[in-house]
GROMACS .gro file of C-alpha atoms in nm:
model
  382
    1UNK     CA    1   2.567  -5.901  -0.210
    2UNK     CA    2   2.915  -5.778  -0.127
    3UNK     CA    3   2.931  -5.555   0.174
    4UNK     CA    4   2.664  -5.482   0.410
    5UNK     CA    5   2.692  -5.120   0.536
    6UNK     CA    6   2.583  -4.806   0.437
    7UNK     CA    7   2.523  -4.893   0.057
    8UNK     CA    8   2.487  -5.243   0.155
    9UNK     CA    9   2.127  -5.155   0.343
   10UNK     CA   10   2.042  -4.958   0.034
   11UNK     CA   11   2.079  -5.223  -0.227
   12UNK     CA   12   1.909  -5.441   0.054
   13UNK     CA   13   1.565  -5.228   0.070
   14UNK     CA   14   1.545  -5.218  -0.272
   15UNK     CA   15   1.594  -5.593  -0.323
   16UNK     CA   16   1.344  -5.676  -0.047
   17UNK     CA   17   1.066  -5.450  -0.202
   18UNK     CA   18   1.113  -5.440  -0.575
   19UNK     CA   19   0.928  -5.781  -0.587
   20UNK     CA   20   0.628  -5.665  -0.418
   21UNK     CA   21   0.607  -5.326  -0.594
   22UNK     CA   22   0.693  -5.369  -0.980
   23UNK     CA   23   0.567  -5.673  -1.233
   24UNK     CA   24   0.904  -5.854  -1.273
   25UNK     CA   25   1.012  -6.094  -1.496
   26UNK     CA   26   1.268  -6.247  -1.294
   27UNK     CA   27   1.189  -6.261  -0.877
   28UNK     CA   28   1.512  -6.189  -0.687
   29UNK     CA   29   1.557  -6.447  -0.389
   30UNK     CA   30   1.794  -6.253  -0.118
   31UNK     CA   31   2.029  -6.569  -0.093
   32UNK     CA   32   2.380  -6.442   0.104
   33UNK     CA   33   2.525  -6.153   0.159
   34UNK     CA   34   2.893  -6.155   0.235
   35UNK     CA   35   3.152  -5.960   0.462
   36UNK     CA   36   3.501  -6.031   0.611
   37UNK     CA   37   3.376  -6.003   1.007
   38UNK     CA   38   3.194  -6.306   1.028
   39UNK     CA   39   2.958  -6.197   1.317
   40UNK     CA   40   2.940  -5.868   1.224
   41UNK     CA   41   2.813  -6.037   0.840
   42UNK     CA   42   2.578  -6.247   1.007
   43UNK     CA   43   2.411  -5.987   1.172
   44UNK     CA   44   2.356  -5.760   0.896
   45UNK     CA   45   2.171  -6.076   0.719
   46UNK     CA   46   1.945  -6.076   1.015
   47UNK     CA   47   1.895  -5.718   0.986
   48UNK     CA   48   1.886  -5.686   0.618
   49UNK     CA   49   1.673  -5.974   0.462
   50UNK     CA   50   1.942  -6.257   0.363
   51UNK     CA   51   1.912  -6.584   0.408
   52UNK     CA   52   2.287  -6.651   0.483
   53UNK     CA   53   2.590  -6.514   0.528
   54UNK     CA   54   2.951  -6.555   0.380
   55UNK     CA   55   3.331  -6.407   0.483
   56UNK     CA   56   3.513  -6.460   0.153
   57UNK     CA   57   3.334  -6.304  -0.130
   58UNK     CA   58   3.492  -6.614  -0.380
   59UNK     CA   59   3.232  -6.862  -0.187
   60UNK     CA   60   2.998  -6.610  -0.230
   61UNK     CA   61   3.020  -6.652  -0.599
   62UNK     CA   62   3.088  -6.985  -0.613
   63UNK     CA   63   2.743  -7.039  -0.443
   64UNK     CA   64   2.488  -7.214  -0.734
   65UNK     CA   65   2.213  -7.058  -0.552
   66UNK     CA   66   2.356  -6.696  -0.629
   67UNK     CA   67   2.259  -6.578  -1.007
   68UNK     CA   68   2.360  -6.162  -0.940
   69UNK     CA   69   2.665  -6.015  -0.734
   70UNK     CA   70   2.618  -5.684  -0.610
   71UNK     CA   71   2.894  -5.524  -0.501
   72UNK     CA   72   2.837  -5.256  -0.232
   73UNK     CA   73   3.247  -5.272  -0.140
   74UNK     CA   74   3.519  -4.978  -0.156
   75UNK     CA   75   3.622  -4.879  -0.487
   76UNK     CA   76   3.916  -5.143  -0.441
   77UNK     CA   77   3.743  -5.418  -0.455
   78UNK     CA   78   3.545  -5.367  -0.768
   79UNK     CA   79   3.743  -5.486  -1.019
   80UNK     CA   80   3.864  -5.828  -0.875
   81UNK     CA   81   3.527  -5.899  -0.775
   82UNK     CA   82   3.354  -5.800  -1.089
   83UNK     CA   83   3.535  -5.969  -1.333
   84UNK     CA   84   3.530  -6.307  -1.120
   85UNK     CA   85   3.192  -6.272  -1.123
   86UNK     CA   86   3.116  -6.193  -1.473
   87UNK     CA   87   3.378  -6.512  -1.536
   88UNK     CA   88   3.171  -6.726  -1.303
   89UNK     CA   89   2.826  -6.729  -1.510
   90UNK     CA   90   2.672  -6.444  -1.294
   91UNK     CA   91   2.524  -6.070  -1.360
   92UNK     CA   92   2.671  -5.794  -1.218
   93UNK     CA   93   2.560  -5.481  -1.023
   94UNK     CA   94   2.846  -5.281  -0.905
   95UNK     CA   95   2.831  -4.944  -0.679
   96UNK     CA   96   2.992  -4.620  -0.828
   97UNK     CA   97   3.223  -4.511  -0.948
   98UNK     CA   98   3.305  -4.828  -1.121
   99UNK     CA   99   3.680  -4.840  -1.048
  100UNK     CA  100   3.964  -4.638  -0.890
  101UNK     CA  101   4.187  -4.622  -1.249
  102UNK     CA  102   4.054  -4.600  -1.543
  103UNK     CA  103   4.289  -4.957  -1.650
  104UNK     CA  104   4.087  -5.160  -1.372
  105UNK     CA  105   3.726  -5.005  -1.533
  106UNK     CA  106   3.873  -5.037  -1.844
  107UNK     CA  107   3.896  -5.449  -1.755
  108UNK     CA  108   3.552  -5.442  -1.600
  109UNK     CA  109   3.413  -5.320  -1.929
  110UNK     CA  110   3.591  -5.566  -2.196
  111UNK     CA  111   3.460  -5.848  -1.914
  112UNK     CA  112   3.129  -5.732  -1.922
  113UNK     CA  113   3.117  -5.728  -2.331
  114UNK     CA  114   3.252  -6.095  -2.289
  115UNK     CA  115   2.985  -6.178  -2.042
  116UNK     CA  116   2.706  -6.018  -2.280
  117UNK     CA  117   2.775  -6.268  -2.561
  118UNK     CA  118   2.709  -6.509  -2.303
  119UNK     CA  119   2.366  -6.391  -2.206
  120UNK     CA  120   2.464  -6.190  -1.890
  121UNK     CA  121   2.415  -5.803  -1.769
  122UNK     CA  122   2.627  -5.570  -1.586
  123UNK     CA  123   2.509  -5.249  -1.461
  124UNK     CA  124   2.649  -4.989  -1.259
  125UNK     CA  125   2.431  -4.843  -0.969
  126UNK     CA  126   2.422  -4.496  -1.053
  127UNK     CA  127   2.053  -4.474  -0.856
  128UNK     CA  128   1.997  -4.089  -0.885
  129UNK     CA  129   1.920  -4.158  -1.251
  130UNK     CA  130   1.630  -4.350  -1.078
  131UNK     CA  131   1.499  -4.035  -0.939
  132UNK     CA  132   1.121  -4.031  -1.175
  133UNK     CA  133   1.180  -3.632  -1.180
  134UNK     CA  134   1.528  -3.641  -1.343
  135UNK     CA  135   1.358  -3.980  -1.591
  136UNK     CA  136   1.104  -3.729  -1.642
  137UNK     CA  137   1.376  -3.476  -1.757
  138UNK     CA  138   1.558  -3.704  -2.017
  139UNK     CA  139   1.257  -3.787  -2.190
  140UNK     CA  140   1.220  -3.395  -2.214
  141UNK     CA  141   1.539  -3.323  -2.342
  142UNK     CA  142   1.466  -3.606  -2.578
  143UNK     CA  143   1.153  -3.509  -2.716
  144UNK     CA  144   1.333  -3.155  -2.787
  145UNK     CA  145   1.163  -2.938  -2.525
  146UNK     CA  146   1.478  -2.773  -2.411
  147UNK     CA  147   1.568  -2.704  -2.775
  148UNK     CA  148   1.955  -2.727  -2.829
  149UNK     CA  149   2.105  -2.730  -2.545
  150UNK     CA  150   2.367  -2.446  -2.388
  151UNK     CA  151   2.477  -2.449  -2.051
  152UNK     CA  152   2.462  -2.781  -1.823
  153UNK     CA  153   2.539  -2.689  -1.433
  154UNK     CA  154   2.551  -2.934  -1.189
  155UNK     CA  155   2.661  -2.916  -0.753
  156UNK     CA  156   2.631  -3.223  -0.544
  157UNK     CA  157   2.775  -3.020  -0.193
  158UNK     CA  158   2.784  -3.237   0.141
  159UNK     CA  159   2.937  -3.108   0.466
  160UNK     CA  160   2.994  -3.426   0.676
  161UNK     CA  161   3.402  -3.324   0.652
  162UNK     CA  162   3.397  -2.978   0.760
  163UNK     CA  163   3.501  -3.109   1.165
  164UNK     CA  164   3.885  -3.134   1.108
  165UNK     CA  165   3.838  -3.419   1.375
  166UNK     CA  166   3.682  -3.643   1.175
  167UNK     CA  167   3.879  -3.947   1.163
  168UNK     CA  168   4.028  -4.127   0.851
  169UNK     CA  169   3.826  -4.319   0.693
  170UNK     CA  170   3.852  -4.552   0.368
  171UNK     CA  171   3.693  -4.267   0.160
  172UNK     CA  172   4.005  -4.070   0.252
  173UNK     CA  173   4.254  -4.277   0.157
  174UNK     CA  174   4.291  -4.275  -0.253
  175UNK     CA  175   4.419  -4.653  -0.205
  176UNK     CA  176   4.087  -4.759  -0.110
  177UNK     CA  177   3.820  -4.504  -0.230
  178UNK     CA  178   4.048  -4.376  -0.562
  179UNK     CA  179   3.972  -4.047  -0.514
  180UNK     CA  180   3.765  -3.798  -0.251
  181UNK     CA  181   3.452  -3.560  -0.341
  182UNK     CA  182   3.549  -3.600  -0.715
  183UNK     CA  183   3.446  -4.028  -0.688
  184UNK     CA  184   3.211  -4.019  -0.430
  185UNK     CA  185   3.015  -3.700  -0.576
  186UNK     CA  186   3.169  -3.582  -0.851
  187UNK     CA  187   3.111  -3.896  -1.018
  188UNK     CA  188   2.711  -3.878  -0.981
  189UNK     CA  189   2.678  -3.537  -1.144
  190UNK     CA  190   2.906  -3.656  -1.418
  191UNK     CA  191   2.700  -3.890  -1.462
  192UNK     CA  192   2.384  -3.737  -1.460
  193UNK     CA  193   2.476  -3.466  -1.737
  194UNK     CA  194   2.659  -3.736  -1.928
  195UNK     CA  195   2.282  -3.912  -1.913
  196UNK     CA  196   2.060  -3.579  -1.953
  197UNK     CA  197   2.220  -3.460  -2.243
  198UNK     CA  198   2.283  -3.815  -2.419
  199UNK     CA  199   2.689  -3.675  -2.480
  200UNK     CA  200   3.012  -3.777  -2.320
  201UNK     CA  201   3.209  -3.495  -2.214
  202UNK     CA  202   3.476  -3.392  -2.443
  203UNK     CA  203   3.692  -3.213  -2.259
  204UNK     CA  204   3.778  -3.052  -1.884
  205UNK     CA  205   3.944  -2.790  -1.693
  206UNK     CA  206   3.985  -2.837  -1.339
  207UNK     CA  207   4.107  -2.733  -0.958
  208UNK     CA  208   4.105  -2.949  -0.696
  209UNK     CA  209   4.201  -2.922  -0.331
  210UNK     CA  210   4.262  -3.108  -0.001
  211UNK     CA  211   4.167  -2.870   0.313
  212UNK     CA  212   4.205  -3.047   0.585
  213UNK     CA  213   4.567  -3.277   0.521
  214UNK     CA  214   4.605  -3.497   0.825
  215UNK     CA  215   4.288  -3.622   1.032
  216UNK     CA  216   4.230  -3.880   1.348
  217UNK     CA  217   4.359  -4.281   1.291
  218UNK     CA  218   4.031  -4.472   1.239
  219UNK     CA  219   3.938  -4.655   1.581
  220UNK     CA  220   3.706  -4.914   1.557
  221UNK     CA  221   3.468  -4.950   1.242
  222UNK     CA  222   3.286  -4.670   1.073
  223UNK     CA  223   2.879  -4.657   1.022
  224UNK     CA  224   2.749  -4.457   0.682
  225UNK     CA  225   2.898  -4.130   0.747
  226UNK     CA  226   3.004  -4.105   1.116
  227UNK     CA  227   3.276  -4.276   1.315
  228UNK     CA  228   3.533  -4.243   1.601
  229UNK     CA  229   3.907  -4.145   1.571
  230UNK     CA  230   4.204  -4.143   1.861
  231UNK     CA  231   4.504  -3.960   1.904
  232UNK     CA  232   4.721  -4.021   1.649
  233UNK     CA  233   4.687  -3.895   1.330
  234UNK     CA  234   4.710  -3.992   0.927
  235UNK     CA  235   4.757  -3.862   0.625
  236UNK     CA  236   4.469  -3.759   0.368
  237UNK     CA  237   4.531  -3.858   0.021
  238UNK     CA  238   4.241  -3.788  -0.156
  239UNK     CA  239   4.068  -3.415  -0.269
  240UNK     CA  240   3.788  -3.241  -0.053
  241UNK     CA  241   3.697  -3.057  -0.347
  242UNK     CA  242   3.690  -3.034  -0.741
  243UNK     CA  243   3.550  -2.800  -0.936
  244UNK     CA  244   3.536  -2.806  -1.327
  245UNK     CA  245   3.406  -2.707  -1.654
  246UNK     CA  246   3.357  -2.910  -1.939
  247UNK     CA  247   3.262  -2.902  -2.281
  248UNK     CA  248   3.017  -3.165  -2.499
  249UNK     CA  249   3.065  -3.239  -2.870
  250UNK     CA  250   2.810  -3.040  -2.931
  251UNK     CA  251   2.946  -2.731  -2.774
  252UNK     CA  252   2.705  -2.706  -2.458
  253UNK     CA  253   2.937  -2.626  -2.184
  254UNK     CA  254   2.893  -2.762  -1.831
  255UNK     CA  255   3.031  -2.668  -1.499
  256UNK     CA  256   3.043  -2.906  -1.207
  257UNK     CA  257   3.138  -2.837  -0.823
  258UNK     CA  258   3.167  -3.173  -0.580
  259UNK     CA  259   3.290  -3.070  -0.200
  260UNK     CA  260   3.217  -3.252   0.142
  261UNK     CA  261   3.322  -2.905   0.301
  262UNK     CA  262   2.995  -2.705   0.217
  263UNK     CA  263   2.883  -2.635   0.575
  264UNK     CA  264   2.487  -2.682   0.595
  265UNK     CA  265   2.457  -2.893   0.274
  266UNK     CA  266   2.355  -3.238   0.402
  267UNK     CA  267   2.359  -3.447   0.055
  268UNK     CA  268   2.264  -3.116  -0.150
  269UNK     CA  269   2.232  -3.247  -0.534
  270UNK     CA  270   2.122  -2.962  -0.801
  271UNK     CA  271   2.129  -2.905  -1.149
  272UNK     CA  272   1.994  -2.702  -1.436
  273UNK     CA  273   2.023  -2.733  -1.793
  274UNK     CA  274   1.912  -2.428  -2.053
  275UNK     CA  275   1.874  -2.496  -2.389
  276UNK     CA  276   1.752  -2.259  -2.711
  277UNK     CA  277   1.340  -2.320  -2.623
  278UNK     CA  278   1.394  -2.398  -2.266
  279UNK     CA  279   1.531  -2.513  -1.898
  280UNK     CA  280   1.491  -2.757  -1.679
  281UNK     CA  281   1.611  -2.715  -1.312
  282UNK     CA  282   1.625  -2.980  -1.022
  283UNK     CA  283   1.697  -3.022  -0.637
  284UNK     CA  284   1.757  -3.326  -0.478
  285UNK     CA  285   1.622  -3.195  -0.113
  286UNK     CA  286   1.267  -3.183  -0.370
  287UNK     CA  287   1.313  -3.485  -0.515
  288UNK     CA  288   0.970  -3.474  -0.650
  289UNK     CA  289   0.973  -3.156  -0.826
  290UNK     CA  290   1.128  -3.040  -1.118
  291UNK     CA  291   1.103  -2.697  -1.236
  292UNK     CA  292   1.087  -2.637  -1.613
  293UNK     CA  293   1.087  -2.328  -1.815
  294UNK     CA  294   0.876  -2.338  -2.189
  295UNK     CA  295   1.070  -2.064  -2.364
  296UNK     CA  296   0.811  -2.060  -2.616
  297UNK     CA  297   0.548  -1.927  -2.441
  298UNK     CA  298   0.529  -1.553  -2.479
  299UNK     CA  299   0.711  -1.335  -2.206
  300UNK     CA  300   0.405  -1.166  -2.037
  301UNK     CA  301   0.332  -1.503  -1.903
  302UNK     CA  302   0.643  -1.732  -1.914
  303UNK     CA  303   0.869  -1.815  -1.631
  304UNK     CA  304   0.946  -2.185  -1.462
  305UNK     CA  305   0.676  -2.342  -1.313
  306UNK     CA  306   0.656  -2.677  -1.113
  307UNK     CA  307   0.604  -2.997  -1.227
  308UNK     CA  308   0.492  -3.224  -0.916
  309UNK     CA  309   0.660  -3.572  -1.066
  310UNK     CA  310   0.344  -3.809  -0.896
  311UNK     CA  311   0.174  -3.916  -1.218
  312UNK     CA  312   0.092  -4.270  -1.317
  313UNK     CA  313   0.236  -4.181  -1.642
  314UNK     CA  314   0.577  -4.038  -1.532
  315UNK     CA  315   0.886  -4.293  -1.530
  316UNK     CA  316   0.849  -4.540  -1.251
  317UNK     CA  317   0.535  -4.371  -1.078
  318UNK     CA  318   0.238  -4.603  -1.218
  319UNK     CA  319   0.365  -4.862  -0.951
  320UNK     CA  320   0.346  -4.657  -0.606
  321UNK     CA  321   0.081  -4.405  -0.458
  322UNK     CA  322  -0.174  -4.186  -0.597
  323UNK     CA  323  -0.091  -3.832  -0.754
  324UNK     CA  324   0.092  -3.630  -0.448
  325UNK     CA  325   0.227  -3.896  -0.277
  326UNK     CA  326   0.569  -3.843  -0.290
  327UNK     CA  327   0.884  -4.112  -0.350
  328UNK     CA  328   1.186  -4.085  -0.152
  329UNK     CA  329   1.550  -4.157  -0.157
  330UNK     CA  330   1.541  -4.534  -0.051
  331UNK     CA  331   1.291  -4.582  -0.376
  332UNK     CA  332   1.550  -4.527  -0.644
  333UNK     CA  333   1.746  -4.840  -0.500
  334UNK     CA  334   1.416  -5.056  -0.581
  335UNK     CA  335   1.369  -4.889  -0.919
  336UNK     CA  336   1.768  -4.956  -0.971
  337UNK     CA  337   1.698  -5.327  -0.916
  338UNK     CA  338   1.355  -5.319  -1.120
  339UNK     CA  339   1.571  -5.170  -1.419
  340UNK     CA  340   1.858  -5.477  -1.380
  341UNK     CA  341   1.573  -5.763  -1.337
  342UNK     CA  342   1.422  -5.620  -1.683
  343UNK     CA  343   1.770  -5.640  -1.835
  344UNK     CA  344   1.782  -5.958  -1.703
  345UNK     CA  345   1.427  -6.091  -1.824
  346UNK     CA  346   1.458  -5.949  -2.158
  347UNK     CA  347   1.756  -5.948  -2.265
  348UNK     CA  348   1.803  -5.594  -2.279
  349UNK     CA  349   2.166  -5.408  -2.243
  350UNK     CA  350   2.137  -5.225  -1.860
  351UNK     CA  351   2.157  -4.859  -1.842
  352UNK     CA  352   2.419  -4.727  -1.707
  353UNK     CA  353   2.619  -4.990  -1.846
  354UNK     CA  354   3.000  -5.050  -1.764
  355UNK     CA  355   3.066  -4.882  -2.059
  356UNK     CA  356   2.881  -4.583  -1.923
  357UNK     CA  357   3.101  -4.649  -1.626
  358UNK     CA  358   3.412  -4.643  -1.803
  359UNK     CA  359   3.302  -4.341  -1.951
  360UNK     CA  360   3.265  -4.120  -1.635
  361UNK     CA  361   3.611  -4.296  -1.492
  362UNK     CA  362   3.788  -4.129  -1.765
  363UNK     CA  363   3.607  -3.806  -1.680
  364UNK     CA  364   3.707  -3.810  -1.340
  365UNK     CA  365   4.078  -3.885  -1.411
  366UNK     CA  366   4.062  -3.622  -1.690
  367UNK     CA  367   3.954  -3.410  -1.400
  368UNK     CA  368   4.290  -3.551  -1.192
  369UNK     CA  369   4.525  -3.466  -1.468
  370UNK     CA  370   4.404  -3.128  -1.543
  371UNK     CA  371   4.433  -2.998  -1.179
  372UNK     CA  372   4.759  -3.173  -1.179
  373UNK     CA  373   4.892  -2.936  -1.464
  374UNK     CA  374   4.731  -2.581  -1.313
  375UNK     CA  375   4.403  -2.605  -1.465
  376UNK     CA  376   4.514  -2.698  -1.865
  377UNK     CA  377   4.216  -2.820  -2.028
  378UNK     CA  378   4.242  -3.159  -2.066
  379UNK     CA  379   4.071  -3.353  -2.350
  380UNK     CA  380   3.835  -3.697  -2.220
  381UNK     CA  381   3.950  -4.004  -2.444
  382UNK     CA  382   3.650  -4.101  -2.631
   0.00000   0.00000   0.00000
């Protein structure tokens, strides 16, 4: 693994666990995990499970004891390290979004097709389509429950920017991170309806908007979401905000709002999709629930009711606790690494592929292009 902080611990739990949870057909062996402070690096393998540590992430791959990279680095890094990777012999997991420019996920897509001639996966860790509630959903949609569908509309709102003194971290700075809310979250929900409704989006129409311009110099390293900033200040290059409509093929139109300046909203994920014999509706802060609406039913007694996702026979549930005992956000990481073993073991193509990747990268710069030019709606290259 590549990096070791907040996404780092992630991947980590689920790569400890998935072993003793699912049947496998491959067991993962936590071999090194690799970051450029070397005691810093070997700490984290302490802390997280590995069985050594590395500060340049070519040894790391060079290693014949190391059969999968996963990349948990900026969205800088991807690229160079993917493709190496994929040349070296090795699978590939690779945080989201899958690139900062649509060229560099462009690369890591034709290197992936390479690889897959040669027997090898690569899969992009988009783990809320882990969540079993929104699995459940897809197979819904599939099996025609919402009818055709209409309207998509999807929020992912986090507030951990609102203090203007926060200081400038990598996810501020497009050279690192790309872009702001629109790559961190935006790229999630694009994700997700992309998934749900089994379309690329066609098309966008978008504003986007930086509130807070110039923030505290980074002092020191960050943790997850918090860290310290002095006196002098930098310049933020990336959005706060982005909100958007889309359209599908189909003509289902979608709207989409992504902002780390929604004061109150801690890592508040929600969607709803209605469709010409239903709706399905979903909150990530009740992960375990999804609400769905049979429009079928006759009105005296219709309306949405809850569907408690704890069943053996809903997607990924047969393998934890009995009915009612809910699954949290740490368990999509282990289903995430179930899903790339399987690939893996059978032979399978991974879902969300790079392709898949590559698909919501030219979303998101769709998104970039239309703001640029007021708001014109801006067709996505298919």
């Amino acid at each position: 693994m590549v990096g070791y902080a907040f996404m780092g611990a992630a991947h980590s739990q689920g790569w400890r666990t998935v072993g003793r949870v699912f049947d496998l057909p491959v067991q993962p062996v936590l071999s090194a995990v690799c970051g450029r402070d070397g005691g810093a690096v070997r700490a984290a393998a302490d802390r997280l499970g590995w069985a050594a540590a590395e500060t340049d992430w070519r040894a790391l791959i060079a290693r014949d004891d190391v059969d999968i990279v996963d990349i948990c680095t900026p969205g800088d890094s991807h690229a160079e390290i993917a493709v190496a990777a994929l040349e070296a012999g090795k699978h590939v997991l690779c945080e989201k979004p899958l690139a900062n420019t649509v060229e560099e996920a462009e690369a890591m897509a034709e290197a992936a097709e390479r690889a897959r001639a040669r027997g090898q996966v690569a899969m992009v860790g988009f783990n809320y389509r882990r969540v079993p509630a929104l699995a459940l959903a897809r197979r819904m949609i599939v099996e025609g429950r919402l009818g055709a569908l209409r309207h998509v509309r999807l929020t992912y709102l986090q507030d951990w920017l609102v203090d203007a003194s926060f200081p400038l971290t990598w996810r501020l700075r497009k050279d690192r991170a790309g872009s702001g809310a629109l790559g961190d979250l935006g790229a999630h929900i694009v994700d997700l309806a992309q998934y749900l409704v089994g379309e690329p989006v066609a098309g966008v129409s978008a504003l986007t908007e930086t509130f807070v311009r110039e923030r505290p110099v980074l002092e020191g390293a960050s943790s997850g979401l918090t860290a310290a900033g002095g006196s002098r200040l930098g310049t933020v290059t990336v959005d706060d905000a982005a909100v958007f409509t889309g359209r599908f093929p189909s003509g289902a139109l979608a709207s989409f709002e992504a902002t780390r300046f929604a004061a109150g909203r801690k890592n508040a994920l929600r969607l709803e999709l209605n469709g010409s014999e239903g709706s399905l509706a979903f909150d990530l802060e009740r992960l375990n629930e999804l609400s769905f609406h049979d429009h079928t039913e006759p009105a005296a007694s219709s309306g949405f009711r809850r569907i408690l996702v704890t069943e053996p026979d809903h997607p990924y549930v047969d393998a934890w606790w009995p009915p009612g005992h809910g699954l949290g956000y740490e368990h999509t990481f282990v289903h995430q690494a179930r899903d790339l073993l399987h690939a893996i073991g059978t032979g399978a193509r991974p879902e969300p592929s790079f392709a898949d990747g590559l698909s919501v990268q030219r979303v998101l710069a769709a998104v970039e292009e239309s703001a640029a030019k007021n708001s014109v709606y801006t067709p996505v290259p298919a």
